[in-house]
mmCIF file with all atom_site columns, C-alpha atoms in Angstrom:
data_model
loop_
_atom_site.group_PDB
_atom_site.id
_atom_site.type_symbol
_atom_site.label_atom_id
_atom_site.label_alt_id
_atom_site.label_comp_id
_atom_site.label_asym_id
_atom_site.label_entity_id
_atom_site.label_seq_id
_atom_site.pdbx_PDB_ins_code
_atom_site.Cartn_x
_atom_site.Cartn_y
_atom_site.Cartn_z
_atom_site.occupancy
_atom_site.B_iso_or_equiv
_atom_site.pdbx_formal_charge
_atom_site.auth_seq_id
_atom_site.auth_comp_id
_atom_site.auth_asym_id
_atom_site.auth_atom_id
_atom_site.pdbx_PDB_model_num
ATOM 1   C CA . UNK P 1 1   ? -12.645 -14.917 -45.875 1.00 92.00 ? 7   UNK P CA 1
ATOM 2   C CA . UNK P 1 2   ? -14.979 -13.983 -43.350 1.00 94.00 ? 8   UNK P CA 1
ATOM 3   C CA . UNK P 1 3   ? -18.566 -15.481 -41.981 1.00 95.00 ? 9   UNK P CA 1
ATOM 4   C CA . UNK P 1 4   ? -20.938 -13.407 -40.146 1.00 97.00 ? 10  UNK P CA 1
ATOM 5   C CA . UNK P 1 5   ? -23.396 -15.207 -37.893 1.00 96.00 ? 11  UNK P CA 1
ATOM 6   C CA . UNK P 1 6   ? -26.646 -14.424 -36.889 1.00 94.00 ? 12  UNK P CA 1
ATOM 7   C CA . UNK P 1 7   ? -27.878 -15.316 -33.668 1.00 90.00 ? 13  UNK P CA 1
ATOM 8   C CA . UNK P 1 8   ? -29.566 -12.643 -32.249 1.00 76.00 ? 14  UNK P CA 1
ATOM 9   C CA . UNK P 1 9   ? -33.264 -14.065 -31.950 1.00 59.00 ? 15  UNK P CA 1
ATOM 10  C CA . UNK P 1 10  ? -35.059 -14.506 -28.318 1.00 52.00 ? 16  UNK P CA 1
ATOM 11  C CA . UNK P 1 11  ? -36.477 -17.868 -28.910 1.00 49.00 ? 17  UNK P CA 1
ATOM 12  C CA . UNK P 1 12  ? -39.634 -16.748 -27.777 1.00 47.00 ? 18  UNK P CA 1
ATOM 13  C CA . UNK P 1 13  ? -41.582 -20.349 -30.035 1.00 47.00 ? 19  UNK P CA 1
ATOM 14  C CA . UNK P 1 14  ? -39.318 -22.586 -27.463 1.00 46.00 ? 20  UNK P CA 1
ATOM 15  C CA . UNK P 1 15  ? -39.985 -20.533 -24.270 1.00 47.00 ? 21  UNK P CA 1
ATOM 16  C CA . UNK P 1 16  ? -41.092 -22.911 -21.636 1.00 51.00 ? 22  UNK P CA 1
ATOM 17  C CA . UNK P 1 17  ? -39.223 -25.804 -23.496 1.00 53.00 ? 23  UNK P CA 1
ATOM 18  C CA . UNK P 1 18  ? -35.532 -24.040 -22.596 1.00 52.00 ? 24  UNK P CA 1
ATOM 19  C CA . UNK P 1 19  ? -33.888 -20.893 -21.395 1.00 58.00 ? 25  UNK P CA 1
ATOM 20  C CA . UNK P 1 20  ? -31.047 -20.763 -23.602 1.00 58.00 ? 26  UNK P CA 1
ATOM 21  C CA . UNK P 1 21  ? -30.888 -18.862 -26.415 1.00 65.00 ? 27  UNK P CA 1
ATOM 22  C CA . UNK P 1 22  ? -31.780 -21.209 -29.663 1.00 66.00 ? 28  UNK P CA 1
ATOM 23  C CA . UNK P 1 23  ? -28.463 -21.368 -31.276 1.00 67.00 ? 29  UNK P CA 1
ATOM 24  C CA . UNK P 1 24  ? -27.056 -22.574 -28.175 1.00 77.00 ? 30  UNK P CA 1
ATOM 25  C CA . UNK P 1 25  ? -29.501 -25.471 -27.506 1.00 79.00 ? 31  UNK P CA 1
ATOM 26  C CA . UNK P 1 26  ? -27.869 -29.225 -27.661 1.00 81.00 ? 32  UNK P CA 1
ATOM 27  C CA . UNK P 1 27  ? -28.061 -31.162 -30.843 1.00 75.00 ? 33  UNK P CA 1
ATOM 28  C CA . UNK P 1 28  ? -27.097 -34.905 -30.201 1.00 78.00 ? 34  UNK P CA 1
ATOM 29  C CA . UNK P 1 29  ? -23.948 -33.432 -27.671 1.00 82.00 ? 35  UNK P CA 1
ATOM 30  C CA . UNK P 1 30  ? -23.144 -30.334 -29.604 1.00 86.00 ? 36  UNK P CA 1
ATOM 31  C CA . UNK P 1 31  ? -24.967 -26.048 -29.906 1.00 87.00 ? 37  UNK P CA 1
ATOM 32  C CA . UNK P 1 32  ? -26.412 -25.883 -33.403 1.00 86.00 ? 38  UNK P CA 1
ATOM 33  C CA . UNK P 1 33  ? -24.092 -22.886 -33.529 1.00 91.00 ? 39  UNK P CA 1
ATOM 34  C CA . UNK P 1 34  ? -21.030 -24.983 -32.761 1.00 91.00 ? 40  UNK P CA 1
ATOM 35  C CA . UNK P 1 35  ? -22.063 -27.304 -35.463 1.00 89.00 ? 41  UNK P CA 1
ATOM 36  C CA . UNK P 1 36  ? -22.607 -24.430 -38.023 1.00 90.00 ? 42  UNK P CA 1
ATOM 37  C CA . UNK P 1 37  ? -18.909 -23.258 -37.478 1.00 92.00 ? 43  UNK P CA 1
ATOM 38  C CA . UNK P 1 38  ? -17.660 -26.403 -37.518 1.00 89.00 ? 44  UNK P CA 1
ATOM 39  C CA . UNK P 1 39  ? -19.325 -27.152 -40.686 1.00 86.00 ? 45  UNK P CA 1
ATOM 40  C CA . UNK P 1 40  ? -18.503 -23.929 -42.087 1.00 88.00 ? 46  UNK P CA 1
ATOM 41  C CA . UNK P 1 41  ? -14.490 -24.290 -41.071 1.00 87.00 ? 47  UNK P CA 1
ATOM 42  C CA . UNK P 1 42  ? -13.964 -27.617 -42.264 1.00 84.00 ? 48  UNK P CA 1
ATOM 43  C CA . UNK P 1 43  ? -15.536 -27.313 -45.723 1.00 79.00 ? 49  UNK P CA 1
ATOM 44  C CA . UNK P 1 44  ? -14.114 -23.802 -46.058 1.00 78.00 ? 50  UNK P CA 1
ATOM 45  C CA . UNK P 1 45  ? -10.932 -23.870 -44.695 1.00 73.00 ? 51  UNK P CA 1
ATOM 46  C CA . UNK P 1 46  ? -10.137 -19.772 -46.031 1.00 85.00 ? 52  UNK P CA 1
ATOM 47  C CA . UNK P 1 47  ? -12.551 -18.622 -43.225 1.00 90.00 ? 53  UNK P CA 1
ATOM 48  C CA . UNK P 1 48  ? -9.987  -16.804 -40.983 1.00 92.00 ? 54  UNK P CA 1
ATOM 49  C CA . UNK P 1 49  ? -12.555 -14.752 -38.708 1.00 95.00 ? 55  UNK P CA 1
ATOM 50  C CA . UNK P 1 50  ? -16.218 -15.451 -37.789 1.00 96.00 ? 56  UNK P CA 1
ATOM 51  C CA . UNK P 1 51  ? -18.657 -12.431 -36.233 1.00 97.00 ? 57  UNK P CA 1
ATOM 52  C CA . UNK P 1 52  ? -21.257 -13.999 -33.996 1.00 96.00 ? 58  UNK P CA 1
ATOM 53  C CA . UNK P 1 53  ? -24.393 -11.272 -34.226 1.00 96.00 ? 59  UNK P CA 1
ATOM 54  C CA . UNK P 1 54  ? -26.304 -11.725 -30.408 1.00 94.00 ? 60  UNK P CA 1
ATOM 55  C CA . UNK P 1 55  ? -29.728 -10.028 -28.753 1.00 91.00 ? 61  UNK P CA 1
ATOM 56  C CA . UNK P 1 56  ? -27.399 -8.043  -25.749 1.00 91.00 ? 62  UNK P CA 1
ATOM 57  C CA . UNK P 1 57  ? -23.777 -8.735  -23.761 1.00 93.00 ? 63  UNK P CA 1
ATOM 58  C CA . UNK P 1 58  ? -24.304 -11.746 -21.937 1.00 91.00 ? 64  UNK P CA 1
ATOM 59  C CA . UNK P 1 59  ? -20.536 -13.092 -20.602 1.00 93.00 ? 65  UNK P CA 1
ATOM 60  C CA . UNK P 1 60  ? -21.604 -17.009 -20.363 1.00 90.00 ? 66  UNK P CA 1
ATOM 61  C CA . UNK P 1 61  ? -22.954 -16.759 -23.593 1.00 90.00 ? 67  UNK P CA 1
ATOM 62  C CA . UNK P 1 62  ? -20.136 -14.876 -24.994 1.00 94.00 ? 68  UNK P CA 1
ATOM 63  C CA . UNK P 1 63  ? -17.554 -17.066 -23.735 1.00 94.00 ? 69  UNK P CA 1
ATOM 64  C CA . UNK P 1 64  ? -19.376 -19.732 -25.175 1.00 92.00 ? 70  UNK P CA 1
ATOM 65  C CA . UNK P 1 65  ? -18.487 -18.101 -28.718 1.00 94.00 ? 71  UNK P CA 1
ATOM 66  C CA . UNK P 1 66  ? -15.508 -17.175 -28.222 1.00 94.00 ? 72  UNK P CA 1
ATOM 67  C CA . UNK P 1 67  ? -14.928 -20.631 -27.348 1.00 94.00 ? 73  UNK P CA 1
ATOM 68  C CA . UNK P 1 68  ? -16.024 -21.969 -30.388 1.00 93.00 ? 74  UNK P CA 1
ATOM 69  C CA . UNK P 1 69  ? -13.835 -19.719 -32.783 1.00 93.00 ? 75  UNK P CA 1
ATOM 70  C CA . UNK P 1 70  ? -10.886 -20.749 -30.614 1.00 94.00 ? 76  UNK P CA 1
ATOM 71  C CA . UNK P 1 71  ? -11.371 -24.766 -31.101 1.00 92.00 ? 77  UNK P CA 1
ATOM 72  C CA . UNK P 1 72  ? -12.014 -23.966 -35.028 1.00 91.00 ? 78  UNK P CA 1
ATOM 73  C CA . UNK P 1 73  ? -8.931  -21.241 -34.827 1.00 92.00 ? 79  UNK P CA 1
ATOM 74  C CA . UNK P 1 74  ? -11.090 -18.443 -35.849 1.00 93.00 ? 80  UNK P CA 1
ATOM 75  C CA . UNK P 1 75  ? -10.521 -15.308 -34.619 1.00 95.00 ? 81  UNK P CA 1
ATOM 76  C CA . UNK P 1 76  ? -13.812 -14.244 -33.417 1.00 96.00 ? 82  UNK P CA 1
ATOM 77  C CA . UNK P 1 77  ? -15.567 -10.872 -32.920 1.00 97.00 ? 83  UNK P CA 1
ATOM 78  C CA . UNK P 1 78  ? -19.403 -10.846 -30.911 1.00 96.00 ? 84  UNK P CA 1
ATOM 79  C CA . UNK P 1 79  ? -21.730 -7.652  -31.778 1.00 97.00 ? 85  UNK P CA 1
ATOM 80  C CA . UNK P 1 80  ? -25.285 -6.987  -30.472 1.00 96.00 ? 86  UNK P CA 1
ATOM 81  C CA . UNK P 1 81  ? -28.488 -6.160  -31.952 1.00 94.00 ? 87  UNK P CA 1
ATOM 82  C CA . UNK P 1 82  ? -30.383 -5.097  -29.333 1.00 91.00 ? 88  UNK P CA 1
ATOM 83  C CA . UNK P 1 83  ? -33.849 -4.469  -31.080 1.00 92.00 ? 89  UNK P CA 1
ATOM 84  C CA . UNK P 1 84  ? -35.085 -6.740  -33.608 1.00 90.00 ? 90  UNK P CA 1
ATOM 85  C CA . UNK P 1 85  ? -35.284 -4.725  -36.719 1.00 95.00 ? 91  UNK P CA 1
ATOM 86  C CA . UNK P 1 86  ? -34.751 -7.412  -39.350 1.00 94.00 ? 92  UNK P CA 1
ATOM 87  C CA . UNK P 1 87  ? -32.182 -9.371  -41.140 1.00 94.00 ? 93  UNK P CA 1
ATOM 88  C CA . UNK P 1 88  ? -30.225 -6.955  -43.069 1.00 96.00 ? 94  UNK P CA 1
ATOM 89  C CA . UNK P 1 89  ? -30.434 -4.537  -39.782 1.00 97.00 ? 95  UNK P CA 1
ATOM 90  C CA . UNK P 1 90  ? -28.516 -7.392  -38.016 1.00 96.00 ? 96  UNK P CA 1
ATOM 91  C CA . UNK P 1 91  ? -26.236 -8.202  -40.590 1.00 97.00 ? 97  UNK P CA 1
ATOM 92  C CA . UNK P 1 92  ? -25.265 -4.248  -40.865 1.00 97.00 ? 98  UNK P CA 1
ATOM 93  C CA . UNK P 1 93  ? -24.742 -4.536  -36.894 1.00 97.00 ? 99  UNK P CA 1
ATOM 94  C CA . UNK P 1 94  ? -21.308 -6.518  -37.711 1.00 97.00 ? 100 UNK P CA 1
ATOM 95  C CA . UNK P 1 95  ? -20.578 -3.542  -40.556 1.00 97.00 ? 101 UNK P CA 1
ATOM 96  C CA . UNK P 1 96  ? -16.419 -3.692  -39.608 1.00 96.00 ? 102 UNK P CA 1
ATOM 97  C CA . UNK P 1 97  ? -16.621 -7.203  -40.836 1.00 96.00 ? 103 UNK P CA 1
ATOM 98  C CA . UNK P 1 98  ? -18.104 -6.267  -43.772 1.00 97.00 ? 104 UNK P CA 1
ATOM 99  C CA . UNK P 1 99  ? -15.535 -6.060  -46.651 1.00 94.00 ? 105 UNK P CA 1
ATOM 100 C CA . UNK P 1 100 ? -13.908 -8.850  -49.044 1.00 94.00 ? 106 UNK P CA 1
ATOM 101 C CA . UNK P 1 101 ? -15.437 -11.794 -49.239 1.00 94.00 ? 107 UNK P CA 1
ATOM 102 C CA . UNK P 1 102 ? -17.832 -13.027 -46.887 1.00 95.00 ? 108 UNK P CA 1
ATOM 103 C CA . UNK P 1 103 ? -20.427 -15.733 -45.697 1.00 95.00 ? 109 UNK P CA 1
ATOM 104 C CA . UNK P 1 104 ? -24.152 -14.549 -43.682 1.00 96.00 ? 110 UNK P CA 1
ATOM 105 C CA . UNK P 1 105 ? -25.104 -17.372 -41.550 1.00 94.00 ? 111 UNK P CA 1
ATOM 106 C CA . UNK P 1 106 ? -28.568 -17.582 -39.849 1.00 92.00 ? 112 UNK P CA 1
ATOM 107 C CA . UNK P 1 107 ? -28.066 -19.480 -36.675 1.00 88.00 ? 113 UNK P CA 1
ATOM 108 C CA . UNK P 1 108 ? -31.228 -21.596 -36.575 1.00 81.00 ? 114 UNK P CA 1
ATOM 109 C CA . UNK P 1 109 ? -30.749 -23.890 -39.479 1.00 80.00 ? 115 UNK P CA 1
ATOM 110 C CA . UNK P 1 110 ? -28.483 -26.756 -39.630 1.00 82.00 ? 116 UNK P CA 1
ATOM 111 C CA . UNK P 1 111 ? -27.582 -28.039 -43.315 1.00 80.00 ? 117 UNK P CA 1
ATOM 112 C CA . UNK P 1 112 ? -25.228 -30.888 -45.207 1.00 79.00 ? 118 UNK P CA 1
ATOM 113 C CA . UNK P 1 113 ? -23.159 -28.485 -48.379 1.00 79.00 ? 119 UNK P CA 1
ATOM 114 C CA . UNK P 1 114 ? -20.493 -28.223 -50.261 1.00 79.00 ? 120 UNK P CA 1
ATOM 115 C CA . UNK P 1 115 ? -19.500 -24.342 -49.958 1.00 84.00 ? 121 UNK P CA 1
ATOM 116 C CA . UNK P 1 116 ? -17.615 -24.027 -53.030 1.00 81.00 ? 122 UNK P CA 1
ATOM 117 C CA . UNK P 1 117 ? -18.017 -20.495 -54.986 1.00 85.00 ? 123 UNK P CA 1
ATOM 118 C CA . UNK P 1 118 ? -17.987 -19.711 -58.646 1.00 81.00 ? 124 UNK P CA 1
ATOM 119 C CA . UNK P 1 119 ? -16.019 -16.487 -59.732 1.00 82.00 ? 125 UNK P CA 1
ATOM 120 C CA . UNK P 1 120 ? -18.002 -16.064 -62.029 1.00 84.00 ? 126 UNK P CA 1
ATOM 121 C CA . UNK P 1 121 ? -20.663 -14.459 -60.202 1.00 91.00 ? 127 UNK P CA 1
ATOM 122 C CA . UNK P 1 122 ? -20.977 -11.712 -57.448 1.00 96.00 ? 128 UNK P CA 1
ATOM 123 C CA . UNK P 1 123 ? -22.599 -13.873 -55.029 1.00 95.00 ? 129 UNK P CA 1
ATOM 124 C CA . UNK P 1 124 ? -24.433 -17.283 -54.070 1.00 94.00 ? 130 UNK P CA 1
ATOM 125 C CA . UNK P 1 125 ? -27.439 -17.845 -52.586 1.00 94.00 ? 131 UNK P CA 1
ATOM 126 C CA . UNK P 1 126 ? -27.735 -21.157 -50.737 1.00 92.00 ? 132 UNK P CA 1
ATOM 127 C CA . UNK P 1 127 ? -31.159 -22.976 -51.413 1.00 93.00 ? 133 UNK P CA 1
ATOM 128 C CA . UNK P 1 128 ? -33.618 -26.251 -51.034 1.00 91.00 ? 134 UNK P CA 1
ATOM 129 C CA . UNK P 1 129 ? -36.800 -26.648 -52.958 1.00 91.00 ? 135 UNK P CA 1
ATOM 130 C CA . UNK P 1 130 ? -39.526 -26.753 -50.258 1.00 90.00 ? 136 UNK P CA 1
ATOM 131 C CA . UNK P 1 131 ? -43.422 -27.768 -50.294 1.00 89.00 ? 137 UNK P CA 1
ATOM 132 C CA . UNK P 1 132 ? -44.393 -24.636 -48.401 1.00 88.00 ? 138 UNK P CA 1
ATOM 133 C CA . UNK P 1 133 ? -42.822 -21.774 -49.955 1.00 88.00 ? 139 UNK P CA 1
ATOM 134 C CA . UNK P 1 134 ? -45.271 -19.157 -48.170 1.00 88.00 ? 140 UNK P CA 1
ATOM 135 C CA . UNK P 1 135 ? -42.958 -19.414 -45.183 1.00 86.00 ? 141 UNK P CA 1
ATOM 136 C CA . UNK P 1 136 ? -39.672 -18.470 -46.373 1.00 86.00 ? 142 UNK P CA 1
ATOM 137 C CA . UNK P 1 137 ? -38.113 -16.392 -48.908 1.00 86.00 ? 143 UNK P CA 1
ATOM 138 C CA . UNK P 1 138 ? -37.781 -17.669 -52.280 1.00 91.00 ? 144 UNK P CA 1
ATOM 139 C CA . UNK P 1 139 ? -35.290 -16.729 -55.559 1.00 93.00 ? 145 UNK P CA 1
ATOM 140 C CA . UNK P 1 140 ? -37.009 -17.092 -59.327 1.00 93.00 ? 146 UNK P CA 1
ATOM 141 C CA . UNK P 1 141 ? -34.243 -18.135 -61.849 1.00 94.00 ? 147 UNK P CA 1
ATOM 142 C CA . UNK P 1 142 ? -33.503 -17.526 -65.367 1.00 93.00 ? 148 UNK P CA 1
ATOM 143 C CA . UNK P 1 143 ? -33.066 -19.729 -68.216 1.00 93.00 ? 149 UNK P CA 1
ATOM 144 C CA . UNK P 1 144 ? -29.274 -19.776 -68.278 1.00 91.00 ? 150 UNK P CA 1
ATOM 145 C CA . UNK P 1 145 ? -29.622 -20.513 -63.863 1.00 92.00 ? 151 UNK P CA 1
ATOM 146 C CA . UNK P 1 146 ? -28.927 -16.417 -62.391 1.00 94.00 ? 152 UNK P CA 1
ATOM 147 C CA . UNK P 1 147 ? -31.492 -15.653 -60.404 1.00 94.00 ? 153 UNK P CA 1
ATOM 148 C CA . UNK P 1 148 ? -33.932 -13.058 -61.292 1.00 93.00 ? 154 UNK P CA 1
ATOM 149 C CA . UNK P 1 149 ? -35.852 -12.134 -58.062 1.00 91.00 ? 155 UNK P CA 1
ATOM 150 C CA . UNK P 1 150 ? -35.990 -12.351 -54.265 1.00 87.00 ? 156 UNK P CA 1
ATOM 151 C CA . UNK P 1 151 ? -39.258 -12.852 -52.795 1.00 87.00 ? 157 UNK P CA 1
ATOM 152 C CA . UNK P 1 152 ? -39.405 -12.788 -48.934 1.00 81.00 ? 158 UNK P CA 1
ATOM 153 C CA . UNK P 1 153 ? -42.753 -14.779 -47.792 1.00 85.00 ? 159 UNK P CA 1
ATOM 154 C CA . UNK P 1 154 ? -44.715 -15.065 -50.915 1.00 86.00 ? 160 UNK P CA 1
ATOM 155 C CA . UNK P 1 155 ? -48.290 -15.235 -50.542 1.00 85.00 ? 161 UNK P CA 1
ATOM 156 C CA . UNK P 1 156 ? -48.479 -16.329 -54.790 1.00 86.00 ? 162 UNK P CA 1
ATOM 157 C CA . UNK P 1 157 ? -46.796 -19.344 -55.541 1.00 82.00 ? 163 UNK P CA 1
ATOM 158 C CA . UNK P 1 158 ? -43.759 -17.877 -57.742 1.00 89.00 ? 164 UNK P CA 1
ATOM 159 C CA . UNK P 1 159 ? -40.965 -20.635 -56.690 1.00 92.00 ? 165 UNK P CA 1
ATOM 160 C CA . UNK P 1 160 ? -40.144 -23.323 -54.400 1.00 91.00 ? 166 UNK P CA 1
ATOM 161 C CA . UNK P 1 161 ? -36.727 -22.528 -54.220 1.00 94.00 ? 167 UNK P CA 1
ATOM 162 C CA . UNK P 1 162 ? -36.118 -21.163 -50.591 1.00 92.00 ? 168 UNK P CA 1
ATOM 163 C CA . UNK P 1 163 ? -33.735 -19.466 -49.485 1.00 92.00 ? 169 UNK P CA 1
ATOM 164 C CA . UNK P 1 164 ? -32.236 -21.621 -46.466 1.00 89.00 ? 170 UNK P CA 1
ATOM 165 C CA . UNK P 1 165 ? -30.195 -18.941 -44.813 1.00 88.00 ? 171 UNK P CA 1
ATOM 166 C CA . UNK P 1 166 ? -26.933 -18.700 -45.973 1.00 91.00 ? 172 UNK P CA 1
ATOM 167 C CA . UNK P 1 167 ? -25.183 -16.812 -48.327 1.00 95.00 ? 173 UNK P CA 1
ATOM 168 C CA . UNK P 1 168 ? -21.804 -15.874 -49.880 1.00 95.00 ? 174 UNK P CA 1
ATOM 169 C CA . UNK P 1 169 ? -20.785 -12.584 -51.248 1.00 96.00 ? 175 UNK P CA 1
ATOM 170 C CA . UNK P 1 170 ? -17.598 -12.030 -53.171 1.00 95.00 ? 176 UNK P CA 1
ATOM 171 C CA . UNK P 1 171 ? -17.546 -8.197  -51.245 1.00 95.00 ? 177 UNK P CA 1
ATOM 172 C CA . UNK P 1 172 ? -18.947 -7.345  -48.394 1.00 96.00 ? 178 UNK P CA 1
ATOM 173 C CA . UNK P 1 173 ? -18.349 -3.854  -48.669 1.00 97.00 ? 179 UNK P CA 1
ATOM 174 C CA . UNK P 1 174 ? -20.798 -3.889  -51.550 1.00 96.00 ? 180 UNK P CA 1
ATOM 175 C CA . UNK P 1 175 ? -23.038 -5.081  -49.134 1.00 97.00 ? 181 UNK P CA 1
ATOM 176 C CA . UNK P 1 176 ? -22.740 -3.057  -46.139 1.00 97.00 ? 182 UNK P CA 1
ATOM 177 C CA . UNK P 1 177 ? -23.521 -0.156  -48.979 1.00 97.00 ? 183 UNK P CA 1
ATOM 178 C CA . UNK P 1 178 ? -26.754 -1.640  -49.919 1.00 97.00 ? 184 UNK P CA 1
ATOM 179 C CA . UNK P 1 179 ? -27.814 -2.542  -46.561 1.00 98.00 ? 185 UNK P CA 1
ATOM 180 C CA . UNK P 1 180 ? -26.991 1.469   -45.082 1.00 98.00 ? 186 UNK P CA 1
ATOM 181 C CA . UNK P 1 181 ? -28.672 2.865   -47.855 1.00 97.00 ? 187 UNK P CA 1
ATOM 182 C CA . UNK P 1 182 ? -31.936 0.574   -46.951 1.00 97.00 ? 188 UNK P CA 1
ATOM 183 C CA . UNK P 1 183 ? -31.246 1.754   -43.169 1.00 97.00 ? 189 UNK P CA 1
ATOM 184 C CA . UNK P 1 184 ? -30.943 5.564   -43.871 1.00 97.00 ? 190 UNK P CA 1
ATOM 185 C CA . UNK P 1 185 ? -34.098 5.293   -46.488 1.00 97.00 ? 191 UNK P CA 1
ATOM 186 C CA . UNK P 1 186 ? -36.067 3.129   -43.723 1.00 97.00 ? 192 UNK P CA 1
ATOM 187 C CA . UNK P 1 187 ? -36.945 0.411   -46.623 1.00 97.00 ? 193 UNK P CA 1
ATOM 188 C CA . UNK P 1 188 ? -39.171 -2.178  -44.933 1.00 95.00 ? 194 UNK P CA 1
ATOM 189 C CA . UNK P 1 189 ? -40.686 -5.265  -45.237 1.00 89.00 ? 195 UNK P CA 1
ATOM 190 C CA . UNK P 1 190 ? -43.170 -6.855  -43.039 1.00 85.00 ? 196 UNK P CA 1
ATOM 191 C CA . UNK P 1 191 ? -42.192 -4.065  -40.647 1.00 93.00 ? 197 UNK P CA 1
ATOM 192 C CA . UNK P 1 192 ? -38.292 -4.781  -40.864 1.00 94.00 ? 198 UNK P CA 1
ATOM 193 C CA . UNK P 1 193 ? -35.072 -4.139  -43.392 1.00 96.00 ? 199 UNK P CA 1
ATOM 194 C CA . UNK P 1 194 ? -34.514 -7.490  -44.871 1.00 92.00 ? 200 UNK P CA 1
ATOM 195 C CA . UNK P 1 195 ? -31.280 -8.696  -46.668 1.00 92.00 ? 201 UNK P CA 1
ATOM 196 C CA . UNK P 1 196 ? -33.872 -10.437 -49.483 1.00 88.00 ? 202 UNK P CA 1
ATOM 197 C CA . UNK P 1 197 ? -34.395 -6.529  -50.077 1.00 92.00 ? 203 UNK P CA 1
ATOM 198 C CA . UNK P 1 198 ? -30.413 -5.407  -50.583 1.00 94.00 ? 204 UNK P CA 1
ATOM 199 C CA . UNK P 1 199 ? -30.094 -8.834  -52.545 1.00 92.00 ? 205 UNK P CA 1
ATOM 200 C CA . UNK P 1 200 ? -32.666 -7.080  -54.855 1.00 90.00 ? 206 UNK P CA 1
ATOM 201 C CA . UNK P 1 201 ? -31.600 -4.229  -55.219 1.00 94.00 ? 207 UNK P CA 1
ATOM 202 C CA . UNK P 1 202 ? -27.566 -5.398  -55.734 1.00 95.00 ? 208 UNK P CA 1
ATOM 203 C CA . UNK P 1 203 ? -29.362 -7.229  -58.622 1.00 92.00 ? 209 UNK P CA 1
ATOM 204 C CA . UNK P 1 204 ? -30.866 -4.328  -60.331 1.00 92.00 ? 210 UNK P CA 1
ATOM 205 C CA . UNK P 1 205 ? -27.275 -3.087  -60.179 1.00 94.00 ? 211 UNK P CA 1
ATOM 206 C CA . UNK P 1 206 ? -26.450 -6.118  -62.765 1.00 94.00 ? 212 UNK P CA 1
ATOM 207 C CA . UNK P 1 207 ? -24.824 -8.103  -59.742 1.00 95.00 ? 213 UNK P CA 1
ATOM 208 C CA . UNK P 1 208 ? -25.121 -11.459 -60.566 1.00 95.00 ? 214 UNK P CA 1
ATOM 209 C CA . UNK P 1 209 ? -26.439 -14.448 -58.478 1.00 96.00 ? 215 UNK P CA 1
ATOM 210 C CA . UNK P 1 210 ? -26.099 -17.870 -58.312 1.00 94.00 ? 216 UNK P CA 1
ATOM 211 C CA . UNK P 1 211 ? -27.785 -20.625 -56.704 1.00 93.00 ? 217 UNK P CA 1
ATOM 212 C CA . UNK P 1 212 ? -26.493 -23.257 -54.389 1.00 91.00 ? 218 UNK P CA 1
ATOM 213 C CA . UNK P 1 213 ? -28.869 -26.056 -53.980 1.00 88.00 ? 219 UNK P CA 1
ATOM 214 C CA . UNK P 1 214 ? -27.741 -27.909 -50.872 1.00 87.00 ? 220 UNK P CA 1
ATOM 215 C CA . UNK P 1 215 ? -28.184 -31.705 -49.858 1.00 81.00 ? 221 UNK P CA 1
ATOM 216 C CA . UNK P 1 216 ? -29.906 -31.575 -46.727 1.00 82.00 ? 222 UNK P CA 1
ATOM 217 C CA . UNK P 1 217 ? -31.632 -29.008 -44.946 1.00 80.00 ? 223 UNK P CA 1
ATOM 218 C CA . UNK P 1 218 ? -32.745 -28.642 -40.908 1.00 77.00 ? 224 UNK P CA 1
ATOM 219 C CA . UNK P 1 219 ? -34.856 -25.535 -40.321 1.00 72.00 ? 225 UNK P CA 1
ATOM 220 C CA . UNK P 1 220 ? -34.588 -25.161 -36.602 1.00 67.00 ? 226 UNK P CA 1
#
């Protein structure tokens, strides 16, 4: 199994506060990105390589990485988004990654879960109910607990359940598809390609979804 990580934002809400990028920033002693992987590796021990998604080459910062595959023994691979299009634009940046199963990581959150996936479906989505649903995307279930709908930002109050940033999909190449065929059509949301969009449209394909509430969640 593979992870893809996403850690390609400027930071530009903690400019002024630090200059390094925000998944690198200290967390009682330790990056929130080193804390992701080594949350990731120890409660998922089939991850064998880990793609770390970044703004532009930066050698400190990519040593960094590399650094933290090689203490987790994950062979690690960097790509660059160098224009912010977007979530699934970013993911589709690490596209040679992108086949069997996989993890998508956003590197700003921090969370407590079990990562354990069902075969029975074609993916899970990892989620926390939330009082402010407005800010995040969301997933509507169904009665027998598939999930129905991906709602990025909702302005209506349709469900609490966020979406926390982290997903599994049983293959990737299914994804990387979805995502191109968003890419080449220039399907946009809020002015960028979003992954809550290929999630949709995989589930109009009958792909099914699951849920993964997790314990505890740290938006950072």
């Amino acid at each position: 199994m593979k992870a893809v990580i996403l850690a390609g934002g400027q930071g530009s809400r903690i400019s002024g506060v630090s200059d390094d990028p925000k998944p690198l920033i200290e967390i009682a002693g330790k990056s929130i990105i080193q804390r992701i992987v080594d949350l990731i590796k120890k409660s998922q021990s089939r991850i064998t390589n880990v793609g770390f998604i970044i703004e532009k080459p930066d050698l400190l910062v990519e040593e960094m990485l590399k650094k933290i595959g090689s203490e987790n023994n994950i062979g690690t691979s960097i790509f660059f988004q160098t224009k912010p299009e977007g979530t699934a634009h970013a993911i589709y940046c690490a596209k040679k990654m992108l086949k069997g199963p996989i993890m998508v990581v956003f590197a700003d959150t921090l969370f407590e879960a079990e990562l354990k996936f069902p075969n029975e479906s074609d993916g899970c989505i990892f989620v926390k109910e939330v009082d402010d649903p407005s800010a995040y995307g969301v997933v509507k279930l169904s009665p027998n607990g598939y999930i129905t709908d991906f709602i990025e930002k909702p302005e209506e109050p349709v469900s609490n359940l966020a979406i926390v940033g982290m997903y599994y999909f049983k293959d990737g190449e299914l994804l990387k598809k979805e995502i191109k065929k968003i890419l080449v059509n220039n399907i946009k949301v809020r002015g960028e390609y979003q992954i809550t969009t290929a999630l949709q449209r995989l589930k109009e394909q009958n792909k099914l979804f699951l849920p993964v509430t997790i314990k505890n969640w740290y938006d950072c």
